[in-house]
PDB file of C-alpha atoms in Angstrom:
ATOM      1  CA  UNK A 170      90.180 219.707  97.743  1.00 77.00           C
ATOM      2  CA  UNK A 171      90.565 222.903  95.354  1.00 87.00           C
ATOM      3  CA  UNK A 172      93.345 220.942  93.202  1.00 90.00           C
ATOM      4  CA  UNK A 173      90.888 217.863  92.776  1.00 93.00           C
ATOM      5  CA  UNK A 174      88.114 219.778  92.146  1.00 93.00           C
ATOM      6  CA  UNK A 175      90.099 221.806  89.382  1.00 94.00           C
ATOM      7  CA  UNK A 176      91.181 218.304  87.892  1.00 95.00           C
ATOM      8  CA  UNK A 177      87.711 217.049  87.536  1.00 96.00           C
ATOM      9  CA  UNK A 178      86.739 220.450  86.130  1.00 96.00           C
ATOM     10  CA  UNK A 179      89.381 219.900  83.760  1.00 96.00           C
ATOM     11  CA  UNK A 180      88.447 216.371  82.944  1.00 97.00           C
ATOM     12  CA  UNK A 181      84.324 217.258  81.818  1.00 97.00           C
ATOM     13  CA  UNK A 182      85.442 220.002  80.179  1.00 97.00           C
ATOM     14  CA  UNK A 183      88.190 217.969  77.661  1.00 97.00           C
ATOM     15  CA  UNK A 184      85.314 215.204  77.501  1.00 97.00           C
ATOM     16  CA  UNK A 185      83.146 217.851  76.564  1.00 97.00           C
ATOM     17  CA  UNK A 186      85.159 219.695  74.244  1.00 97.00           C
ATOM     18  CA  UNK A 187      85.751 215.974  72.847  1.00 97.00           C
ATOM     19  CA  UNK A 188      81.772 215.345  72.423  1.00 96.00           C
ATOM     20  CA  UNK A 189      81.695 218.612  70.752  1.00 95.00           C
ATOM     21  CA  UNK A 190      84.604 217.659  68.275  1.00 96.00           C
ATOM     22  CA  UNK A 191      82.749 214.428  67.495  1.00 96.00           C
ATOM     23  CA  UNK A 192      79.312 215.899  66.773  1.00 95.00           C
ATOM     24  CA  UNK A 193      81.065 218.216  64.486  1.00 95.00           C
ATOM     25  CA  UNK A 194      82.888 215.365  63.019  1.00 95.00           C
ATOM     26  CA  UNK A 195      78.934 213.431  62.495  1.00 94.00           C
ATOM     27  CA  UNK A 196      77.032 216.416  60.844  1.00 94.00           C
ATOM     28  CA  UNK A 197      80.426 215.979  58.156  1.00 93.00           C
ATOM     29  CA  UNK A 198      80.396 212.467  58.061  1.00 92.00           C
ATOM     30  CA  UNK A 199      76.256 211.471  58.086  1.00 93.00           C
ATOM     31  CA  UNK A 200      74.990 210.722  55.162  1.00 92.00           C
ATOM     32  CA  UNK A 201      71.845 212.789  55.249  1.00 91.00           C
ATOM     33  CA  UNK A 202      70.180 215.867  57.633  1.00 91.00           C
ATOM     34  CA  UNK A 203      67.745 212.629  59.456  1.00 92.00           C
ATOM     35  CA  UNK A 204      70.936 210.770  60.425  1.00 93.00           C
ATOM     36  CA  UNK A 205      73.026 214.496  61.429  1.00 93.00           C
ATOM     37  CA  UNK A 206      69.983 215.417  64.042  1.00 93.00           C
ATOM     38  CA  UNK A 207      70.945 212.289  65.798  1.00 93.00           C
ATOM     39  CA  UNK A 208      74.805 213.694  65.853  1.00 92.00           C
ATOM     40  CA  UNK A 209      73.498 217.650  66.646  1.00 90.00           C
ATOM     41  CA  UNK A 210      71.188 216.160  69.331  1.00 90.00           C
ATOM     42  CA  UNK A 211      73.479 213.433  70.932  1.00 92.00           C
ATOM     43  CA  UNK A 212      76.838 213.558  71.409  1.00 93.00           C
ATOM     44  CA  UNK A 213      76.288 217.726  70.909  1.00 93.00           C
ATOM     45  CA  UNK A 214      74.008 217.797  74.496  1.00 94.00           C
ATOM     46  CA  UNK A 215      76.118 215.803  76.422  1.00 95.00           C
ATOM     47  CA  UNK A 216      79.322 217.779  75.306  1.00 96.00           C
ATOM     48  CA  UNK A 217      77.489 220.990  76.920  1.00 95.00           C
ATOM     49  CA  UNK A 218      76.744 219.559  79.794  1.00 95.00           C
ATOM     50  CA  UNK A 219      79.485 217.923  80.247  1.00 96.00           C
ATOM     51  CA  UNK A 220      81.374 222.146  79.761  1.00 97.00           C
ATOM     52  CA  UNK A 221      78.882 222.879  81.928  1.00 97.00           C
ATOM     53  CA  UNK A 222      79.705 221.412  84.934  1.00 96.00           C
ATOM     54  CA  UNK A 223      83.574 221.156  84.387  1.00 96.00           C
ATOM     55  CA  UNK A 224      82.816 225.163  84.511  1.00 96.00           C
ATOM     56  CA  UNK A 225      80.168 224.616  87.523  1.00 95.00           C
ATOM     57  CA  UNK A 226      83.310 222.772  88.921  1.00 95.00           C
ATOM     58  CA  UNK A 227      85.831 225.870  88.745  1.00 94.00           C
ATOM     59  CA  UNK A 228      83.707 228.746  89.376  1.00 92.00           C
ATOM     60  CA  UNK A 229      82.060 227.357  92.543  1.00 90.00           C
ATOM     61  CA  UNK A 230      79.645 230.559  93.052  1.00 89.00           C
ATOM     62  CA  UNK A 231      76.238 230.055  93.596  1.00 85.00           C
ATOM     63  CA  UNK A 232      75.217 232.543  91.156  1.00 84.00           C
ATOM     64  CA  UNK A 233      77.285 231.301  88.601  1.00 88.00           C
ATOM     65  CA  UNK A 234      76.275 227.501  88.874  1.00 89.00           C
ATOM     66  CA  UNK A 235      72.456 229.045  89.072  1.00 87.00           C
ATOM     67  CA  UNK A 236      73.180 230.362  85.527  1.00 89.00           C
ATOM     68  CA  UNK A 237      74.916 227.363  84.586  1.00 93.00           C
ATOM     69  CA  UNK A 238      71.809 225.126  86.310  1.00 91.00           C
ATOM     70  CA  UNK A 239      69.514 227.134  83.401  1.00 92.00           C
ATOM     71  CA  UNK A 240      71.522 227.117  80.489  1.00 93.00           C
ATOM     72  CA  UNK A 241      71.667 222.872  81.157  1.00 94.00           C
ATOM     73  CA  UNK A 242      68.091 222.945  81.586  1.00 92.00           C
ATOM     74  CA  UNK A 243      67.266 224.888  78.184  1.00 92.00           C
ATOM     75  CA  UNK A 244      69.744 223.259  76.468  1.00 92.00           C
ATOM     76  CA  UNK A 245      67.151 219.513  77.133  1.00 91.00           C
ATOM     77  CA  UNK A 246      64.281 220.995  76.472  1.00 91.00           C
ATOM     78  CA  UNK A 247      64.932 223.072  73.158  1.00 93.00           C
ATOM     79  CA  UNK A 248      67.612 220.758  71.079  1.00 93.00           C
ATOM     80  CA  UNK A 249      65.182 218.175  71.182  1.00 92.00           C
ATOM     81  CA  UNK A 250      62.649 220.654  69.821  1.00 92.00           C
ATOM     82  CA  UNK A 251      65.104 222.015  67.325  1.00 92.00           C
ATOM     83  CA  UNK A 252      66.117 218.531  65.702  1.00 92.00           C
ATOM     84  CA  UNK A 253      62.231 217.879  65.398  1.00 93.00           C
ATOM     85  CA  UNK A 254      61.818 220.739  63.530  1.00 93.00           C
ATOM     86  CA  UNK A 255      64.854 220.361  60.981  1.00 93.00           C
ATOM     87  CA  UNK A 256      64.284 216.202  60.503  1.00 92.00           C
ATOM     88  CA  UNK A 257      60.034 217.511  60.041  1.00 92.00           C
ATOM     89  CA  UNK A 258      61.589 220.205  57.423  1.00 93.00           C
ATOM     90  CA  UNK A 259      63.717 217.657  55.426  1.00 93.00           C
ATOM     91  CA  UNK A 260      61.406 214.971  55.435  1.00 92.00           C
ATOM     92  CA  UNK A 261      58.451 217.065  54.310  1.00 91.00           C
ATOM     93  CA  UNK A 262      60.285 218.040  51.157  1.00 91.00           C
ATOM     94  CA  UNK A 263      62.429 215.220  50.581  1.00 86.00           C
ATOM     95  CA  UNK A 264      65.651 216.489  50.992  1.00 86.00           C
ATOM     96  CA  UNK A 265      66.200 212.871  52.442  1.00 88.00           C
ATOM     97  CA  UNK A 266      68.620 209.514  51.327  1.00 90.00           C
ATOM     98  CA  UNK A 267      65.088 207.114  50.616  1.00 90.00           C
ATOM     99  CA  UNK A 268      67.711 204.628  50.288  1.00 89.00           C
ATOM    100  CA  UNK A 269      69.270 204.778  53.403  1.00 90.00           C
ATOM    101  CA  UNK A 270      65.646 203.682  55.123  1.00 91.00           C
ATOM    102  CA  UNK A 271      64.566 199.958  55.538  1.00 90.00           C
ATOM    103  CA  UNK A 272      61.052 200.566  56.178  1.00 89.00           C
ATOM    104  CA  UNK A 273      58.827 203.728  56.185  1.00 90.00           C
ATOM    105  CA  UNK A 274      55.758 203.822  58.086  1.00 90.00           C
ATOM    106  CA  UNK A 275      55.351 207.774  57.619  1.00 89.00           C
ATOM    107  CA  UNK A 276      55.188 207.294  53.401  1.00 84.00           C
ATOM    108  CA  UNK A 277      51.824 207.935  52.034  1.00 76.00           C
ATOM    109  CA  UNK A 278      50.353 208.988  55.136  1.00 74.00           C
ATOM    110  CA  UNK A 279      49.224 212.820  54.264  1.00 63.00           C
ATOM    111  CA  UNK A 280      51.247 215.679  56.147  1.00 60.00           C
ATOM    112  CA  UNK A 281      48.356 217.058  58.583  1.00 55.00           C
ATOM    113  CA  UNK A 282      46.959 220.091  57.228  1.00 52.00           C
ATOM    114  CA  UNK A 283      48.295 223.705  59.121  1.00 50.00           C
ATOM    115  CA  UNK A 284      44.816 223.795  61.365  1.00 49.00           C
ATOM    116  CA  UNK A 285      45.070 224.999  64.848  1.00 50.00           C
ATOM    117  CA  UNK A 286      45.543 222.345  67.266  1.00 46.00           C
ATOM    118  CA  UNK A 287      47.617 219.881  65.074  1.00 44.00           C
TER     119      UNK A 287
ATOM    120  CA  UNK B  19      40.450 236.559  76.978  1.00 41.00           C
ATOM    121  CA  UNK B  20      38.379 234.646  79.116  1.00 42.00           C
ATOM    122  CA  UNK B  21      38.337 234.764  83.117  1.00 44.00           C
ATOM    123  CA  UNK B  22      38.979 230.987  83.215  1.00 46.00           C
ATOM    124  CA  UNK B  23      41.971 230.639  80.501  1.00 46.00           C
ATOM    125  CA  UNK B  24      43.416 233.521  82.976  1.00 46.00           C
ATOM    126  CA  UNK B  25      42.728 231.555  86.032  1.00 49.00           C
ATOM    127  CA  UNK B  26      44.651 228.434  84.488  1.00 50.00           C
ATOM    128  CA  UNK B  27      47.590 230.402  83.576  1.00 56.00           C
ATOM    129  CA  UNK B  28      47.839 231.206  87.164  1.00 67.00           C
ATOM    130  CA  UNK B  29      48.347 228.351  89.121  1.00 76.00           C
ATOM    131  CA  UNK B  30      51.177 228.240  92.329  1.00 79.00           C
ATOM    132  CA  UNK B  31      53.004 225.769  90.319  1.00 79.00           C
ATOM    133  CA  UNK B  32      53.402 227.910  87.019  1.00 81.00           C
ATOM    134  CA  UNK B  33      53.638 231.078  89.342  1.00 85.00           C
ATOM    135  CA  UNK B  34      55.920 229.746  91.501  1.00 89.00           C
ATOM    136  CA  UNK B  35      58.656 228.393  88.620  1.00 88.00           C
ATOM    137  CA  UNK B  36      58.345 231.085  87.173  1.00 88.00           C
ATOM    138  CA  UNK B  37      59.500 232.923  89.766  1.00 91.00           C
ATOM    139  CA  UNK B  38      62.177 230.816  90.872  1.00 90.00           C
ATOM    140  CA  UNK B  39      63.772 231.257  86.971  1.00 90.00           C
ATOM    141  CA  UNK B  40      63.762 234.907  87.816  1.00 90.00           C
ATOM    142  CA  UNK B  41      65.726 234.612  90.794  1.00 89.00           C
ATOM    143  CA  UNK B  42      68.255 231.928  88.813  1.00 87.00           C
ATOM    144  CA  UNK B  43      68.609 234.197  86.079  1.00 86.00           C
ATOM    145  CA  UNK B  44      69.462 237.318  88.356  1.00 85.00           C
ATOM    146  CA  UNK B  45      71.297 234.445  91.272  1.00 79.00           C
ATOM    147  CA  UNK B  46      70.358 236.688  93.952  1.00 79.00           C
ATOM    148  CA  UNK B  47      67.335 235.908  96.527  1.00 83.00           C
ATOM    149  CA  UNK B  48      66.663 239.163  97.879  1.00 89.00           C
ATOM    150  CA  UNK B  49      63.428 240.216  98.614  1.00 92.00           C
ATOM    151  CA  UNK B  50      62.776 243.091  96.160  1.00 92.00           C
ATOM    152  CA  UNK B  51      63.875 240.492  93.813  1.00 91.00           C
ATOM    153  CA  UNK B  52      61.343 237.558  93.922  1.00 92.00           C
ATOM    154  CA  UNK B  53      58.397 240.745  94.362  1.00 94.00           C
ATOM    155  CA  UNK B  54      59.646 241.830  91.046  1.00 93.00           C
ATOM    156  CA  UNK B  55      59.946 238.566  89.590  1.00 92.00           C
ATOM    157  CA  UNK B  56      55.890 237.944  90.993  1.00 92.00           C
ATOM    158  CA  UNK B  57      54.681 240.641  89.302  1.00 93.00           C
ATOM    159  CA  UNK B  58      56.145 240.394  86.390  1.00 92.00           C
ATOM    160  CA  UNK B  59      54.886 236.561  86.044  1.00 90.00           C
ATOM    161  CA  UNK B  60      51.384 238.377  86.732  1.00 89.00           C
ATOM    162  CA  UNK B  61      51.751 240.505  84.163  1.00 91.00           C
ATOM    163  CA  UNK B  62      53.332 238.275  81.467  1.00 87.00           C
ATOM    164  CA  UNK B  63      50.025 236.320  82.800  1.00 84.00           C
ATOM    165  CA  UNK B  64      47.989 238.517  82.025  1.00 87.00           C
ATOM    166  CA  UNK B  65      49.350 239.512  78.355  1.00 89.00           C
ATOM    167  CA  UNK B  66      50.037 236.524  77.054  1.00 85.00           C
ATOM    168  CA  UNK B  67      47.538 234.055  78.387  1.00 80.00           C
ATOM    169  CA  UNK B  68      47.517 230.172  77.748  1.00 75.00           C
ATOM    170  CA  UNK B  69      45.894 227.781  77.622  1.00 74.00           C
ATOM    171  CA  UNK B  70      44.592 226.484  81.476  1.00 73.00           C
ATOM    172  CA  UNK B  71      46.840 223.201  82.153  1.00 69.00           C
ATOM    173  CA  UNK B  72      46.011 219.985  82.133  1.00 73.00           C
ATOM    174  CA  UNK B  73      44.540 218.839  85.425  1.00 73.00           C
ATOM    175  CA  UNK B  74      45.247 214.975  87.026  1.00 76.00           C
ATOM    176  CA  UNK B  75      48.975 215.007  86.455  1.00 79.00           C
ATOM    177  CA  UNK B  76      50.837 213.431  89.602  1.00 81.00           C
ATOM    178  CA  UNK B  77      54.558 214.177  90.248  1.00 85.00           C
ATOM    179  CA  UNK B  78      55.598 211.042  92.276  1.00 91.00           C
ATOM    180  CA  UNK B  79      59.168 211.493  93.427  1.00 92.00           C
ATOM    181  CA  UNK B  80      61.071 208.434  93.720  1.00 94.00           C
ATOM    182  CA  UNK B  81      59.273 207.300  89.866  1.00 93.00           C
ATOM    183  CA  UNK B  82      61.278 210.548  89.414  1.00 94.00           C
ATOM    184  CA  UNK B  83      64.413 209.591  90.179  1.00 95.00           C
ATOM    185  CA  UNK B  84      64.491 206.790  88.572  1.00 95.00           C
ATOM    186  CA  UNK B  85      63.708 207.906  86.162  1.00 95.00           C
ATOM    187  CA  UNK B  86      65.801 210.701  85.526  1.00 94.00           C
ATOM    188  CA  UNK B  87      68.887 208.447  87.143  1.00 95.00           C
ATOM    189  CA  UNK B  88      68.068 206.071  83.344  1.00 95.00           C
ATOM    190  CA  UNK B  89      68.119 208.914  81.686  1.00 94.00           C
ATOM    191  CA  UNK B  90      71.446 209.798  82.683  1.00 94.00           C
ATOM    192  CA  UNK B  91      72.703 206.318  81.565  1.00 95.00           C
ATOM    193  CA  UNK B  92      70.623 206.946  78.510  1.00 95.00           C
ATOM    194  CA  UNK B  93      72.189 210.498  77.397  1.00 93.00           C
ATOM    195  CA  UNK B  94      75.648 208.669  77.964  1.00 94.00           C
ATOM    196  CA  UNK B  95      75.000 205.549  75.800  1.00 95.00           C
ATOM    197  CA  UNK B  96      73.106 207.632  72.676  1.00 94.00           C
ATOM    198  CA  UNK B  97      76.727 209.868  73.148  1.00 94.00           C
ATOM    199  CA  UNK B  98      78.810 206.325  72.445  1.00 95.00           C
ATOM    200  CA  UNK B  99      76.157 204.542  69.764  1.00 94.00           C
ATOM    201  CA  UNK B 100      75.989 207.698  67.779  1.00 94.00           C
ATOM    202  CA  UNK B 101      79.931 208.195  68.100  1.00 94.00           C
ATOM    203  CA  UNK B 102      80.106 204.320  66.890  1.00 93.00           C
ATOM    204  CA  UNK B 103      78.097 205.212  64.152  1.00 93.00           C
ATOM    205  CA  UNK B 104      80.127 208.153  62.682  1.00 93.00           C
ATOM    206  CA  UNK B 105      83.185 206.243  62.846  1.00 93.00           C
ATOM    207  CA  UNK B 106      82.133 203.247  61.035  1.00 91.00           C
ATOM    208  CA  UNK B 107      84.093 203.951  58.496  1.00 89.00           C
ATOM    209  CA  UNK B 108      82.823 201.985  55.166  1.00 85.00           C
ATOM    210  CA  UNK B 109      79.610 201.833  55.196  1.00 85.00           C
ATOM    211  CA  UNK B 110      76.478 203.960  55.979  1.00 87.00           C
ATOM    212  CA  UNK B 111      74.141 204.349  58.490  1.00 89.00           C
ATOM    213  CA  UNK B 112      71.240 201.956  57.640  1.00 91.00           C
ATOM    214  CA  UNK B 113      68.177 203.484  59.173  1.00 93.00           C
ATOM    215  CA  UNK B 114      63.863 203.884  59.238  1.00 93.00           C
ATOM    216  CA  UNK B 115      61.220 205.972  60.446  1.00 93.00           C
ATOM    217  CA  UNK B 116      58.948 203.803  62.341  1.00 94.00           C
ATOM    218  CA  UNK B 117      55.385 204.928  64.000  1.00 94.00           C
ATOM    219  CA  UNK B 118      54.696 204.226  67.831  1.00 93.00           C
ATOM    220  CA  UNK B 119      51.392 205.041  69.667  1.00 93.00           C
ATOM    221  CA  UNK B 120      51.231 205.857  72.655  1.00 92.00           C
ATOM    222  CA  UNK B 121      49.141 205.416  74.805  1.00 90.00           C
ATOM    223  CA  UNK B 122      48.758 208.069  77.750  1.00 87.00           C
ATOM    224  CA  UNK B 123      46.322 210.784  76.230  1.00 83.00           C
ATOM    225  CA  UNK B 124      47.745 214.171  77.780  1.00 86.00           C
ATOM    226  CA  UNK B 125      49.533 216.513  75.643  1.00 86.00           C
ATOM    227  CA  UNK B 126      52.215 217.277  78.392  1.00 86.00           C
ATOM    228  CA  UNK B 127      53.008 213.293  78.134  1.00 89.00           C
ATOM    229  CA  UNK B 128      52.914 213.384  74.639  1.00 91.00           C
ATOM    230  CA  UNK B 129      54.929 216.801  74.664  1.00 90.00           C
ATOM    231  CA  UNK B 130      58.088 215.259  77.169  1.00 91.00           C
ATOM    232  CA  UNK B 131      58.017 211.718  76.025  1.00 93.00           C
ATOM    233  CA  UNK B 132      58.887 213.302  71.873  1.00 91.00           C
ATOM    234  CA  UNK B 133      61.997 215.552  74.361  1.00 92.00           C
ATOM    235  CA  UNK B 134      63.018 212.853  76.101  1.00 93.00           C
ATOM    236  CA  UNK B 135      63.058 210.406  72.945  1.00 92.00           C
ATOM    237  CA  UNK B 136      65.359 212.397  70.525  1.00 90.00           C
ATOM    238  CA  UNK B 137      68.528 212.174  73.759  1.00 91.00           C
ATOM    239  CA  UNK B 138      68.340 208.828  74.915  1.00 90.00           C
ATOM    240  CA  UNK B 139      70.003 206.061  71.944  1.00 89.00           C
ATOM    241  CA  UNK B 140      68.159 205.543  68.243  1.00 82.00           C
ATOM    242  CA  UNK B 141      65.650 208.156  67.778  1.00 90.00           C
ATOM    243  CA  UNK B 142      64.938 211.020  67.070  1.00 91.00           C
ATOM    244  CA  UNK B 143      61.576 212.441  66.554  1.00 92.00           C
ATOM    245  CA  UNK B 144      59.732 213.537  62.977  1.00 91.00           C
ATOM    246  CA  UNK B 145      56.571 213.609  63.173  1.00 92.00           C
ATOM    247  CA  UNK B 146      54.184 213.622  65.710  1.00 91.00           C
ATOM    248  CA  UNK B 147      49.983 213.265  65.319  1.00 90.00           C
ATOM    249  CA  UNK B 148      48.340 214.681  68.361  1.00 88.00           C
ATOM    250  CA  UNK B 149      44.963 213.357  67.393  1.00 88.00           C
ATOM    251  CA  UNK B 150      45.628 209.830  67.413  1.00 89.00           C
ATOM    252  CA  UNK B 151      48.552 209.897  69.606  1.00 90.00           C
ATOM    253  CA  UNK B 152      51.237 208.351  67.411  1.00 92.00           C
ATOM    254  CA  UNK B 153      55.140 209.083  67.645  1.00 93.00           C
ATOM    255  CA  UNK B 154      57.618 209.179  63.829  1.00 94.00           C
ATOM    256  CA  UNK B 155      60.462 207.659  64.937  1.00 94.00           C
ATOM    257  CA  UNK B 156      63.766 208.377  62.861  1.00 94.00           C
ATOM    258  CA  UNK B 157      65.935 205.643  64.024  1.00 93.00           C
ATOM    259  CA  UNK B 158      69.664 205.086  63.602  1.00 90.00           C
ATOM    260  CA  UNK B 159      71.055 201.553  63.067  1.00 88.00           C
ATOM    261  CA  UNK B 160      68.186 199.483  62.653  1.00 90.00           C
ATOM    262  CA  UNK B 161      68.502 196.600  59.997  1.00 88.00           C
ATOM    263  CA  UNK B 162      65.617 194.267  60.459  1.00 91.00           C
ATOM    264  CA  UNK B 163      62.594 193.796  61.460  1.00 92.00           C
ATOM    265  CA  UNK B 164      63.293 192.674  64.347  1.00 93.00           C
ATOM    266  CA  UNK B 165      64.832 196.112  65.069  1.00 92.00           C
ATOM    267  CA  UNK B 166      61.941 198.427  64.678  1.00 94.00           C
ATOM    268  CA  UNK B 167      60.493 196.036  67.178  1.00 94.00           C
ATOM    269  CA  UNK B 168      63.227 196.287  69.252  1.00 93.00           C
ATOM    270  CA  UNK B 169      62.373 200.639  68.894  1.00 93.00           C
ATOM    271  CA  UNK B 170      58.793 200.608  68.989  1.00 93.00           C
ATOM    272  CA  UNK B 171      59.724 198.898  72.305  1.00 93.00           C
ATOM    273  CA  UNK B 172      62.028 201.328  73.505  1.00 93.00           C
ATOM    274  CA  UNK B 173      59.656 203.612  73.134  1.00 94.00           C
ATOM    275  CA  UNK B 174      57.050 202.179  75.004  1.00 93.00           C
ATOM    276  CA  UNK B 175      59.448 201.568  77.806  1.00 93.00           C
ATOM    277  CA  UNK B 176      60.427 205.365  77.705  1.00 94.00           C
ATOM    278  CA  UNK B 177      56.927 206.506  77.545  1.00 94.00           C
ATOM    279  CA  UNK B 178      56.005 203.953  80.659  1.00 94.00           C
ATOM    280  CA  UNK B 179      58.747 205.310  83.056  1.00 94.00           C
ATOM    281  CA  UNK B 180      57.950 208.641  82.003  1.00 93.00           C
ATOM    282  CA  UNK B 181      54.237 207.769  82.658  1.00 93.00           C
ATOM    283  CA  UNK B 182      54.838 206.455  86.054  1.00 93.00           C
ATOM    284  CA  UNK B 183      56.856 209.731  87.201  1.00 93.00           C
ATOM    285  CA  UNK B 184      54.913 212.524  85.815  1.00 90.00           C
ATOM    286  CA  UNK B 185      51.385 211.132  84.963  1.00 88.00           C
ATOM    287  CA  UNK B 186      47.989 211.546  85.411  1.00 88.00           C
ATOM    288  CA  UNK B 187      46.269 208.226  87.261  1.00 88.00           C
ATOM    289  CA  UNK B 188      44.391 207.217  83.821  1.00 87.00           C
ATOM    290  CA  UNK B 189      47.316 207.647  81.637  1.00 88.00           C
ATOM    291  CA  UNK B 190      48.964 205.149  84.440  1.00 90.00           C
ATOM    292  CA  UNK B 191      46.111 202.287  84.378  1.00 89.00           C
ATOM    293  CA  UNK B 192      46.350 202.814  80.646  1.00 89.00           C
ATOM    294  CA  UNK B 193      50.459 202.073  80.088  1.00 88.00           C
ATOM    295  CA  UNK B 194      49.883 199.555  82.805  1.00 86.00           C
ATOM    296  CA  UNK B 195      47.637 197.594  81.707  1.00 82.00           C
ATOM    297  CA  UNK B 196      49.313 196.936  78.302  1.00 71.00           C
TER     298      UNK B 196
END
């Protein structure tokens, strides 16, 4: 039983690390900030979740698992926000590759003024 | 700091949620820990008042489970899609910024949809217009008009599933009607 859990933990850890590596390669390979955000958000989050699952399977201590669950929850909440803020800043300062976009519904609309509530 | 605002923050659900996080952080469920956590939550709510929570949200357990199951599958699909795009040499990805009007009218739903969208295949949010309930989605691997329509359909599909899971009855009516 312990052996099976350890094996599963190992598989999760290796897969998770691999996905994080892929996300890193994506940051280098993708041509602009907006496309890089896809790499930073998706394989990165799944990779981290797998690493956390792997850790949980190996540690098996309720207190540690509580902490891992919290880390996972806050990652799921904060990573999309970080990607959104970076993408938005890149778009507003025009640091994006326009030639990659086949259409842009945001072009021509004014960015909202910095009023509370917007 | 008005009395209404203060009451708004101190709903039983909010307090319970914060105490659960506190206990999880310590990793130790004891009477003293729960009491200390509750005291801290009350203190925090008094010091940092928040806008009152929106009313009328319903948690539908079955729809929640269905949403989470589908979300887990999509999380894996999203990573696979991005991985394919990363290792496709010789051609740069073709993308689009797509405006999608949401049907639900609550801030909480807008936030949850925006969060979930960044983790499912194809989409990252780059701009939100709260007044009109419009999301501007940056989408990877979109090459024609049909692809743009597909992104719209996917966003609205995610909205429908999320509203079914936690939305208010009026949002649910709006979503199911169209």
